[in-house]
């Protein structure tokens, strides 16, 4: 069931979104050659503690997971698409890193993701990351009253496919509010004019995921969480929490 938020609730979600944005900025600033993923997770924990917020990721256990998630960020490196568990792996020059994070503040959730390169970037990775954010921008631009979920999906998918990238099947965005995952689902590919109509007060986490090799196939890692590209090519992920309003889309997780 889709939960429609009041304007006051959207304002409260914006405050949660600020915490998520600050967390991601701090993690990106700390990411450097030689820094471990576990150290980045600790940076994120410090931001949450300082804001009086909690993590919706920590100890989260959906139906597919063999164990509760042990961290406050997902840290996915190179061929990892999403859900990477922070480990003692130390970043290397040229690594492509995707960080997904959330916060819970005053009963409201926020969710966002960024991708970036550590050290010297490969031109192919720069293009992949730029396209992920272009797809996110296209999805947000389609998130207007009167459109449908399929219009968001079509906008994202068009950018990804035109650039020659794959899209992991079955994974996409979602509604968000009191819980991190709510209805409706927001696919990263679809037909325009189809699906649920967009209404003032809906809040969605829009999150394109791109596979550089152009194929859609992926497989879970041995940890049961991390999803990796089946062809070994690199992946990128971008996400914002966005409110649908009569004045246009409002990004709640921007700095």
CSV table of C-alpha atoms in Angstrom, one decimal:
chain,number,residue,atom,x,y,z
A,1,UNK,CA,0.0,0.0,0.0
A,2,UNK,CA,1.4,3.4,-1.0
A,3,UNK,CA,1.7,5.9,1.9
A,4,UNK,CA,1.0,9.5,0.8
A,5,UNK,CA,3.0,12.0,2.9
A,6,UNK,CA,1.9,15.4,4.0
A,7,UNK,CA,3.9,18.5,3.3
A,8,UNK,CA,5.0,18.5,6.9
A,9,UNK,CA,6.2,14.9,6.7
A,10,UNK,CA,8.1,15.7,3.5
A,11,UNK,CA,9.9,18.5,5.4
A,12,UNK,CA,10.8,16.1,8.1
A,13,UNK,CA,12.1,13.6,5.5
A,14,UNK,CA,14.3,16.4,4.1
A,15,UNK,CA,16.0,16.7,7.5
A,16,UNK,CA,16.7,12.9,7.4
A,17,UNK,CA,17.9,13.4,3.8
A,18,UNK,CA,20.4,16.0,4.9
A,19,UNK,CA,22.0,13.5,7.3
A,20,UNK,CA,22.3,11.0,4.5
A,21,UNK,CA,23.9,13.6,2.2
A,22,UNK,CA,26.4,14.6,4.9
A,23,UNK,CA,27.2,10.9,5.5
A,24,UNK,CA,28.0,10.3,1.8
A,25,UNK,CA,30.0,13.4,1.5
A,26,UNK,CA,32.1,12.4,4.6
A,27,UNK,CA,32.7,8.9,3.2
A,28,UNK,CA,33.7,10.2,-0.2
A,29,UNK,CA,36.1,12.7,1.4
A,30,UNK,CA,37.6,9.8,3.5
A,31,UNK,CA,38.0,7.4,0.6
A,32,UNK,CA,41.6,7.2,-0.6
A,33,UNK,CA,44.1,4.7,-1.7
A,34,UNK,CA,45.0,2.5,1.4
A,35,UNK,CA,41.8,3.2,3.3
A,36,UNK,CA,39.7,0.1,4.2
A,37,UNK,CA,36.0,-0.3,3.5
A,38,UNK,CA,35.5,-0.9,7.2
A,39,UNK,CA,37.1,2.4,8.0
A,40,UNK,CA,34.7,4.1,5.6
A,41,UNK,CA,31.8,2.4,7.5
A,42,UNK,CA,33.1,3.9,10.8
A,43,UNK,CA,33.2,7.4,9.2
A,44,UNK,CA,29.5,6.9,8.3
A,45,UNK,CA,28.7,5.7,11.9
A,46,UNK,CA,30.3,8.8,13.3
A,47,UNK,CA,28.1,11.1,11.1
A,48,UNK,CA,24.9,9.2,12.2
A,49,UNK,CA,25.9,9.4,15.9
A,50,UNK,CA,26.6,13.1,15.5
A,51,UNK,CA,23.2,13.7,14.0
A,52,UNK,CA,21.3,11.6,16.5
A,53,UNK,CA,20.2,9.3,13.7
A,54,UNK,CA,20.2,5.5,13.3
A,55,UNK,CA,21.0,3.3,10.3
A,56,UNK,CA,18.2,1.4,8.5
A,57,UNK,CA,20.9,-0.8,6.9
A,58,UNK,CA,22.4,-2.2,10.1
A,59,UNK,CA,20.9,-5.6,11.0
A,60,UNK,CA,18.5,-5.4,8.1
A,61,UNK,CA,17.6,-8.8,6.9
A,62,UNK,CA,15.3,-9.2,3.8
A,63,UNK,CA,14.1,-12.6,2.7
A,64,UNK,CA,17.0,-13.4,0.4
A,65,UNK,CA,19.7,-12.6,3.0
A,66,UNK,CA,21.4,-15.4,4.9
A,67,UNK,CA,22.5,-13.1,7.7
A,68,UNK,CA,21.5,-9.6,8.9
A,69,UNK,CA,23.5,-6.8,7.2
A,70,UNK,CA,26.5,-6.0,9.5
A,71,UNK,CA,27.2,-2.3,8.5
A,72,UNK,CA,25.7,1.1,8.0
A,73,UNK,CA,26.8,1.5,4.4
A,74,UNK,CA,26.9,-0.8,1.4
A,75,UNK,CA,30.4,-0.5,-0.1
A,76,UNK,CA,30.5,-2.0,-3.6
A,77,UNK,CA,33.9,-2.0,-5.5
A,78,UNK,CA,34.5,-2.5,-9.2
A,79,UNK,CA,32.4,-5.5,-10.4
A,80,UNK,CA,30.1,-5.3,-7.3
A,81,UNK,CA,26.8,-3.7,-8.3
A,82,UNK,CA,25.1,-3.2,-4.9
A,83,UNK,CA,24.9,-4.5,-1.3
A,84,UNK,CA,28.7,-4.9,-0.8
A,85,UNK,CA,29.6,-5.5,2.8
A,86,UNK,CA,32.4,-3.3,4.2
A,87,UNK,CA,35.5,-5.5,4.9
A,88,UNK,CA,39.2,-5.0,5.6
A,89,UNK,CA,39.8,-4.5,1.8
A,90,UNK,CA,41.9,-1.5,1.3
A,91,UNK,CA,41.1,0.8,-1.7
A,92,UNK,CA,43.5,0.7,-4.6
A,93,UNK,CA,44.4,3.3,-7.2
A,94,UNK,CA,41.6,3.3,-9.9
A,95,UNK,CA,39.0,1.4,-7.9
A,96,UNK,CA,35.4,2.3,-8.8
A,97,UNK,CA,33.4,2.6,-5.5
A,98,UNK,CA,29.7,2.8,-5.0
A,99,UNK,CA,28.4,3.7,-1.5
A,100,UNK,CA,24.8,3.3,-0.6
A,101,UNK,CA,23.6,4.6,2.8
A,102,UNK,CA,20.5,5.6,4.7
A,103,UNK,CA,19.4,7.2,7.9
A,104,UNK,CA,16.5,7.1,10.3
A,105,UNK,CA,15.7,10.4,12.1
A,106,UNK,CA,12.6,11.2,14.1
A,107,UNK,CA,10.8,8.2,12.5
A,108,UNK,CA,11.6,9.0,8.9
A,109,UNK,CA,13.9,7.3,6.5
A,110,UNK,CA,16.3,8.6,3.8
A,111,UNK,CA,18.3,6.6,1.2
A,112,UNK,CA,20.9,7.7,-1.3
A,113,UNK,CA,23.9,6.3,-3.2
A,114,UNK,CA,26.9,7.7,-5.0
A,115,UNK,CA,29.7,6.2,-7.2
A,116,UNK,CA,33.2,7.6,-7.6
A,117,UNK,CA,36.7,6.6,-8.5
A,118,UNK,CA,39.6,6.5,-6.0
A,119,UNK,CA,42.9,7.8,-7.4
A,120,UNK,CA,43.4,7.9,-11.2
A,121,UNK,CA,40.1,7.2,-13.0
A,122,UNK,CA,39.8,5.1,-16.1
A,123,UNK,CA,38.0,7.0,-18.9
A,124,UNK,CA,35.5,4.1,-19.2
A,125,UNK,CA,34.7,4.4,-15.5
A,126,UNK,CA,34.3,8.1,-15.7
A,127,UNK,CA,31.8,7.6,-18.5
A,128,UNK,CA,30.0,4.9,-16.6
A,129,UNK,CA,29.6,7.0,-13.5
A,130,UNK,CA,28.5,10.0,-15.4
A,131,UNK,CA,25.8,8.0,-17.2
A,132,UNK,CA,24.6,6.6,-13.9
A,133,UNK,CA,24.0,10.2,-12.6
A,134,UNK,CA,22.5,11.2,-16.0
A,135,UNK,CA,20.0,8.3,-15.7
A,136,UNK,CA,19.2,9.4,-12.2
A,137,UNK,CA,18.6,12.9,-13.3
A,138,UNK,CA,16.3,11.6,-16.1
A,139,UNK,CA,14.3,9.5,-13.7
A,140,UNK,CA,13.9,12.5,-11.3
A,141,UNK,CA,12.8,14.8,-14.2
A,142,UNK,CA,10.1,12.2,-15.0
A,143,UNK,CA,8.9,12.1,-11.4
A,144,UNK,CA,6.1,14.6,-11.8
A,145,UNK,CA,2.4,14.7,-10.9
A,146,UNK,CA,0.4,13.2,-13.8
A,147,UNK,CA,3.2,10.8,-15.0
A,148,UNK,CA,3.3,7.2,-14.0
A,149,UNK,CA,5.9,4.9,-12.5
A,150,UNK,CA,6.6,3.6,-16.1
A,151,UNK,CA,7.6,7.1,-17.2
A,152,UNK,CA,10.4,7.1,-14.5
A,153,UNK,CA,11.5,3.6,-15.5
A,154,UNK,CA,11.5,4.4,-19.2
A,155,UNK,CA,13.5,7.6,-18.7
A,156,UNK,CA,16.2,5.7,-16.7
A,157,UNK,CA,16.3,2.7,-19.1
A,158,UNK,CA,16.6,4.9,-22.2
A,159,UNK,CA,19.7,6.6,-20.8
A,160,UNK,CA,21.3,3.3,-19.8
A,161,UNK,CA,20.5,1.4,-23.0
A,162,UNK,CA,21.4,4.3,-25.3
A,163,UNK,CA,24.9,4.3,-23.7
A,164,UNK,CA,25.2,0.5,-24.1
A,165,UNK,CA,25.1,-0.5,-20.5
A,166,UNK,CA,23.3,-3.4,-18.8
A,167,UNK,CA,20.7,-3.1,-16.1
A,168,UNK,CA,20.5,-5.8,-13.4
A,169,UNK,CA,17.1,-7.4,-13.8
A,170,UNK,CA,14.7,-7.2,-10.8
A,171,UNK,CA,16.5,-4.5,-9.0
A,172,UNK,CA,15.4,-0.8,-8.8
A,173,UNK,CA,14.0,1.9,-6.6
A,174,UNK,CA,11.2,1.9,-4.1
A,175,UNK,CA,8.8,3.9,-2.0
A,176,UNK,CA,10.2,5.2,1.2
A,177,UNK,CA,8.9,6.9,4.4
A,178,UNK,CA,8.5,5.5,7.9
A,179,UNK,CA,10.3,2.4,6.5
A,180,UNK,CA,13.3,2.3,4.1
A,181,UNK,CA,11.4,0.1,1.7
A,182,UNK,CA,7.7,0.8,1.0
A,183,UNK,CA,5.5,0.5,-2.0
A,184,UNK,CA,5.6,1.1,-4.9
A,185,UNK,CA,8.6,-0.5,-6.7
A,186,UNK,CA,10.4,1.7,-9.2
A,187,UNK,CA,11.9,-0.4,-12.0
A,188,UNK,CA,15.0,0.9,-13.9
A,189,UNK,CA,13.4,0.0,-17.3
A,190,UNK,CA,9.9,0.0,-18.5
A,191,UNK,CA,7.2,1.4,-20.8
A,192,UNK,CA,6.0,5.0,-20.6
A,193,UNK,CA,2.5,5.6,-19.6
A,194,UNK,CA,2.2,2.4,-17.6
A,195,UNK,CA,2.0,1.7,-13.9
A,196,UNK,CA,0.8,3.6,-10.9
A,197,UNK,CA,0.0,7.3,-11.4
A,198,UNK,CA,2.3,9.7,-9.5
A,199,UNK,CA,0.6,11.9,-6.9
A,200,UNK,CA,1.6,14.8,-4.7
A,201,UNK,CA,2.9,13.3,-1.5
A,202,UNK,CA,4.5,10.2,-2.9
A,203,UNK,CA,8.2,9.8,-1.9
A,204,UNK,CA,10.4,7.5,-4.0
A,205,UNK,CA,14.0,6.3,-3.8
A,206,UNK,CA,15.1,6.4,-7.5
A,207,UNK,CA,18.2,4.4,-8.1
A,208,UNK,CA,19.7,3.4,-11.5
A,209,UNK,CA,22.3,0.6,-11.5
A,210,UNK,CA,24.5,0.2,-14.6
A,211,UNK,CA,26.7,-2.7,-15.8
A,212,UNK,CA,29.5,-1.6,-18.0
A,213,UNK,CA,29.7,-4.8,-20.1
A,214,UNK,CA,26.2,-4.3,-21.5
A,215,UNK,CA,24.8,-7.6,-20.2
A,216,UNK,CA,22.1,-7.7,-17.5
A,217,UNK,CA,23.3,-10.9,-15.7
A,218,UNK,CA,24.7,-10.9,-12.2
A,219,UNK,CA,25.3,-13.3,-9.4
A,220,UNK,CA,25.4,-13.2,-5.6
A,221,UNK,CA,28.8,-13.4,-3.9
A,222,UNK,CA,29.6,-16.0,-1.3
A,223,UNK,CA,28.6,-13.6,1.5
A,224,UNK,CA,25.0,-13.8,0.3
A,225,UNK,CA,24.7,-10.1,0.0
A,226,UNK,CA,27.0,-8.6,-2.6
A,227,UNK,CA,25.7,-8.7,-6.2
A,228,UNK,CA,28.5,-9.0,-8.8
A,229,UNK,CA,28.4,-8.6,-12.6
A,230,UNK,CA,28.5,-12.0,-14.3
A,231,UNK,CA,30.9,-10.8,-17.0
A,232,UNK,CA,33.3,-9.2,-14.5
A,233,UNK,CA,32.8,-5.7,-15.8
A,234,UNK,CA,32.4,-2.7,-13.6
A,235,UNK,CA,29.2,-1.3,-12.2
A,236,UNK,CA,27.9,2.0,-10.9
A,237,UNK,CA,25.0,3.1,-8.7
A,238,UNK,CA,23.3,6.4,-8.1
A,239,UNK,CA,20.3,7.2,-5.9
A,240,UNK,CA,18.3,10.0,-4.4
A,241,UNK,CA,15.2,10.1,-2.2
A,242,UNK,CA,12.6,12.3,-4.1
A,243,UNK,CA,9.3,13.7,-3.2
A,244,UNK,CA,6.6,14.1,-5.8
A,245,UNK,CA,5.0,17.5,-5.4
A,246,UNK,CA,2.7,19.8,-7.3
A,247,UNK,CA,5.7,22.1,-7.8
A,248,UNK,CA,7.8,19.3,-9.3
A,249,UNK,CA,10.2,16.7,-7.9
A,250,UNK,CA,11.9,17.7,-4.6
A,251,UNK,CA,15.2,15.9,-4.0
A,252,UNK,CA,15.4,15.2,-0.2
A,253,UNK,CA,18.9,13.8,-0.1
A,254,UNK,CA,20.8,16.6,-1.8
A,255,UNK,CA,23.4,18.5,0.1
